[in-house]
Amino acid sequence: MKLILLGPPGVGKGTQAQLLSEEYGIPQISTGDILRAAIRSGTGLGKRANEYMSKGELVPDDIMLGLIREKLFGEEPLDGFILDGFPRTLMQAKALNKMFAEYDQTPDAVLSLEAEEELIMKRLSSRRICRNCGAVYNLITKPPKTEDLCDICNGPLYQRDDDKIETIKNRLEVYKKQTEPLIDFYQSTGLLISVQSSGSPQEVHRIITTKLEG
Ligand code: AP5
C-alpha cells in the first residue's frame, strides 16, 4: 500500500503514520525526521536544511526531490510506504506524480488530516521527543511516566526548536500558503480522503482504516 499523509503541522501525521506502519507493515517515510537526522549528523544536507527549518520555512524543492527519489525509488523501489511530510508544495506533488508514472505506480490514497488551529497549537507546544530513540510524547495527552524521561529507553526528552510559539505560527502560515493547495490538487485526482483528527490517536486511526478498507 502506498499512502500520502497531508495536513498542517501538529495535526498528527507522524502519530498516524506510525500506527499505519504497524497495522500494514509498511515503512513510514518522514521527511522531517530524515532532515533532523541529517542536522544531528552535521552533514551538508543537514546544515542547509537547518537554515530553513529553524525558521519554520520549507526546505527548497530541489533538495527534497533528490532526497525522496533516493528513498522511494533508489536501488530497490519500495513496494509500499507512508509518506509523512511529503509532498508539501505543488511542485513537489507534480514531480512525485511524474516519479510514480516513471515506475508505473500510483498512490492508493492521500489522507488529509484536519483539526482546529487552537488544538494544533496546543499539541505542538506540548510535544516532547526522546533524544535517544525519537519516541514522541505530549505533556497533555501522552505524558511520560517520569518527568522529562523517555518511558522506553530512559533518554532525556526535548522540545523541537520549531515547536516554539513564534515558529509554530510561521509554520502554520507557510502551510496555508504552500501546502494547503495540495488538498484541491489531490481532490481532483479522486485520491483524497479527508479525516477529522481531533479524537484520540486510536480513534483517528480507526477512522482512517475504516475509510481505507471500506
Ligand atoms: P515535519 O517534521 O514534517 O513537521 P510538520 O509537518 O510541521 O509536522 P509535525 O511533525 O510538527 O506534526 P505531526 O503532524 O507529525 O504531528 P505529531 O504526530 O508529531 O517537518 C519539519 C520541517 O522540515 C518543516 O517545517 C520543513 O522545514 C522541513 N520539511 C519537511 N518536509 C519537507 C518537505 N517535503 N518540503 C520542504 N520542507 C520540508 O503530533 C504532534 C503532537 O500531538 C505530539 O505530541 C503527539 O503526541 C500529539 N498528538 C498527535 N495526535 C494526537 C491525537 N489524536 N490526540 C492527542 N494528541 C495527539
XYZ file of C-alpha atoms and ligand atoms in Angstrom:
271
model
C 0.000 0.000 0.000
C 1.262 3.493 -0.874
C -0.164 6.285 1.223
C 0.418 10.030 1.388
C -0.356 11.911 4.607
C -1.265 15.558 4.239
C -2.092 18.111 6.906
C -0.905 21.072 8.941
C 1.955 20.854 11.440
C 0.902 19.086 14.618
C -2.304 17.597 13.219
C -0.965 14.110 13.982
C 0.659 12.933 10.727
C 3.634 11.328 12.488
C 1.413 9.683 15.100
C -0.916 8.219 12.466
C 1.934 7.230 10.146
C 3.425 5.149 12.946
C 0.109 3.407 13.683
C -0.451 2.715 9.972
C 3.088 1.425 9.632
C 2.435 -1.082 12.444
C -1.011 -2.014 11.058
C 0.047 -2.619 7.455
C 3.744 -3.469 7.920
C 4.981 -0.731 5.580
C 7.670 1.878 6.327
C 6.950 5.438 7.430
C 8.981 7.890 5.376
C 9.077 11.134 7.353
C 10.973 13.867 5.531
C 11.086 15.907 8.755
C 12.759 13.002 10.613
C 15.229 12.454 7.761
C 16.206 16.148 7.775
C 16.508 16.280 11.584
C 18.790 13.197 11.477
C 20.945 14.985 8.854
C 21.147 18.055 11.112
C 22.236 15.889 14.076
C 24.936 14.240 11.950
C 26.167 17.633 10.746
C 26.044 16.663 7.045
C 25.944 19.226 4.227
C 22.251 18.435 3.750
C 21.651 18.974 7.465
C 23.435 22.332 7.502
C 21.465 23.579 4.509
C 18.140 22.247 5.802
C 18.651 23.794 9.226
C 18.757 27.308 7.725
C 15.118 26.851 6.696
C 13.754 24.516 9.379
C 14.863 26.685 12.312
C 12.662 29.485 10.901
C 9.725 27.234 10.083
C 10.276 27.677 6.332
C 10.214 24.864 3.788
C 13.466 23.342 2.579
C 13.883 24.063 -1.187
C 12.119 21.711 -3.599
C 15.289 20.594 -5.428
C 16.799 19.255 -2.181
C 13.560 17.496 -1.208
C 13.045 15.911 -4.627
C 16.537 14.394 -4.699
C 16.027 13.040 -1.203
C 12.624 11.475 -1.887
C 13.664 9.933 -5.220
C 16.539 8.221 -3.438
C 14.293 6.989 -0.591
C 11.370 5.692 -2.676
C 12.946 4.708 -5.947
C 16.630 4.183 -5.045
C 18.390 0.900 -5.764
C 15.245 -1.107 -4.925
C 11.961 0.816 -5.394
C 9.822 0.361 -2.263
C 6.708 -1.839 -2.532
C 4.766 0.174 -0.009
C 5.204 3.249 2.184
C 3.534 6.013 4.123
C 4.775 9.436 3.106
C 4.690 11.718 6.145
C 5.528 15.326 5.265
C 5.981 14.974 1.509
C 4.803 16.471 -0.812
C 4.409 19.945 0.639
C 4.307 22.166 -2.453
C 2.513 21.860 -5.780
C 5.891 21.482 -7.444
C 6.724 18.520 -5.172
C 3.299 16.927 -5.806
C 3.651 17.211 -9.582
C 7.213 15.878 -9.506
C 6.083 12.959 -7.318
C 3.341 12.135 -9.846
C 5.999 12.025 -12.572
C 8.175 9.694 -10.478
C 5.194 7.386 -9.893
C 4.453 7.391 -13.636
C 8.099 6.538 -14.451
C 7.780 3.412 -12.290
C 4.211 2.652 -13.440
C 2.844 3.212 -9.946
C 0.055 5.227 -8.336
C -0.567 6.034 -4.678
C -3.551 4.215 -3.138
C -4.821 7.207 -1.170
C -3.979 10.678 0.086
C -5.163 11.141 3.663
C -5.841 14.756 4.564
C -5.845 15.172 8.363
C -7.774 18.156 9.710
C -8.066 19.877 13.105
C -8.781 23.318 14.543
C -5.807 25.678 14.823
C -6.252 26.039 18.589
C -5.886 22.274 19.056
C -2.840 22.219 16.770
C -1.114 24.979 18.783
C -1.786 23.035 21.979
C -0.488 19.755 20.548
C 2.706 21.286 19.187
C 3.639 23.433 22.160
C 3.268 20.436 24.497
C 5.086 17.898 22.295
C 8.310 16.410 23.676
C 10.643 13.954 21.935
C 13.192 11.465 23.229
C 16.708 12.486 22.265
C 17.827 8.808 22.159
C 15.057 6.836 20.454
C 12.831 9.542 18.942
C 9.646 8.446 20.781
C 7.052 11.230 20.735
C 5.244 12.375 23.909
C 2.768 15.064 24.753
C 2.686 16.773 28.135
C -1.116 16.937 27.985
C -2.296 13.884 26.072
C 0.614 11.438 26.405
C 2.903 12.456 29.276
C 5.954 10.331 30.159
C 5.700 8.334 33.414
C 8.766 10.163 34.791
C 9.092 13.868 34.063
C 11.473 14.661 31.165
C 12.484 10.988 30.704
C 11.506 8.516 27.996
C 9.345 5.551 29.140
C 11.030 3.283 26.593
C 14.782 3.998 26.922
C 15.039 6.475 29.817
C 16.580 9.027 27.425
C 16.125 12.774 28.018
C 13.117 14.464 26.419
C 13.486 17.734 24.492
C 11.302 20.256 22.718
C 11.867 20.716 18.980
C 13.280 24.181 18.161
C 10.457 24.752 15.694
C 7.846 23.955 18.374
C 8.334 27.394 19.996
C 5.193 29.516 19.656
C 6.570 32.078 17.135
C 7.954 29.388 14.841
C 4.724 27.368 15.076
C 2.810 30.448 13.878
C 5.107 30.778 10.878
C 4.849 27.062 10.074
C 1.060 27.381 10.024
C 1.291 30.386 7.664
C 3.687 28.506 5.405
C 1.312 25.526 5.440
C -1.643 27.680 4.360
C 0.258 29.335 1.517
C 2.298 26.447 0.163
C 0.765 23.132 1.219
C -2.996 23.647 1.589
C -3.438 23.990 -2.213
C -2.479 20.302 -2.439
C -5.875 19.395 -0.998
C -7.586 20.629 -4.214
C -4.838 19.092 -6.323
C -5.419 15.624 -4.866
C -9.196 16.093 -4.669
C -9.165 16.461 -8.448
C -7.351 13.129 -8.817
C -10.024 11.338 -6.771
C -7.428 10.078 -4.277
C -8.220 12.409 -1.382
C -9.729 11.082 1.853
C -10.484 13.744 4.495
C -10.097 12.692 8.113
C -11.114 14.644 11.202
C -8.110 14.346 13.517
C -9.438 15.806 16.765
C -10.148 12.471 18.504
C -7.646 10.295 20.329
C -4.849 8.701 18.255
C -6.669 5.333 18.323
C -9.994 6.923 17.307
C -8.363 8.730 14.377
C -6.569 5.522 13.391
C -9.888 3.630 13.368
C -11.480 6.302 11.147
C -8.561 6.027 8.721
C -8.527 2.223 8.477
C -12.324 2.121 8.088
C -12.117 4.623 5.218
C -9.189 2.797 3.599
C -10.780 -0.615 3.823
C -14.384 0.451 3.299
P 7.897 17.838 9.877
O 8.723 17.123 10.864
O 7.239 17.075 8.785
O 6.866 18.728 10.690
P 5.332 19.092 10.448
O 4.710 18.752 9.149
O 5.313 20.518 10.815
O 4.606 18.104 11.325
P 4.894 17.800 12.801
O 5.951 16.733 12.914
O 5.162 19.057 13.572
O 3.478 17.291 13.302
P 2.665 15.976 13.002
O 1.501 16.313 12.124
O 3.552 14.859 12.531
O 2.112 15.707 14.456
P 2.556 14.611 15.551
O 2.003 13.277 15.164
O 4.007 14.693 15.873
O 8.745 18.996 9.156
C 9.574 19.851 9.886
C 10.267 20.807 8.932
O 11.076 20.075 7.995
C 9.356 21.678 8.060
O 8.912 22.843 8.726
C 10.294 21.986 6.879
O 11.212 22.989 7.222
C 11.069 20.684 6.713
N 10.413 19.774 5.741
C 9.923 18.536 5.996
N 9.394 18.007 4.879
C 9.547 18.932 3.905
C 9.178 18.980 2.532
N 8.523 17.955 1.933
N 9.468 20.108 1.832
C 10.117 21.140 2.394
N 10.491 21.161 3.698
C 10.211 20.061 4.441
O 1.695 15.157 16.794
C 2.002 16.382 17.421
C 1.761 16.246 18.936
O 0.380 15.961 19.167
C 2.538 15.079 19.596
O 2.905 15.467 20.893
C 1.505 13.924 19.641
O 1.745 13.048 20.729
C 0.195 14.700 19.815
N -0.929 14.048 19.122
C -0.936 13.614 17.845
N -2.147 13.110 17.533
C -2.908 13.243 18.650
C -4.263 12.908 18.953
N -5.052 12.322 18.027
N -4.744 13.210 20.190
C -3.951 13.805 21.123
N -2.640 14.142 20.908
C -2.146 13.861 19.663
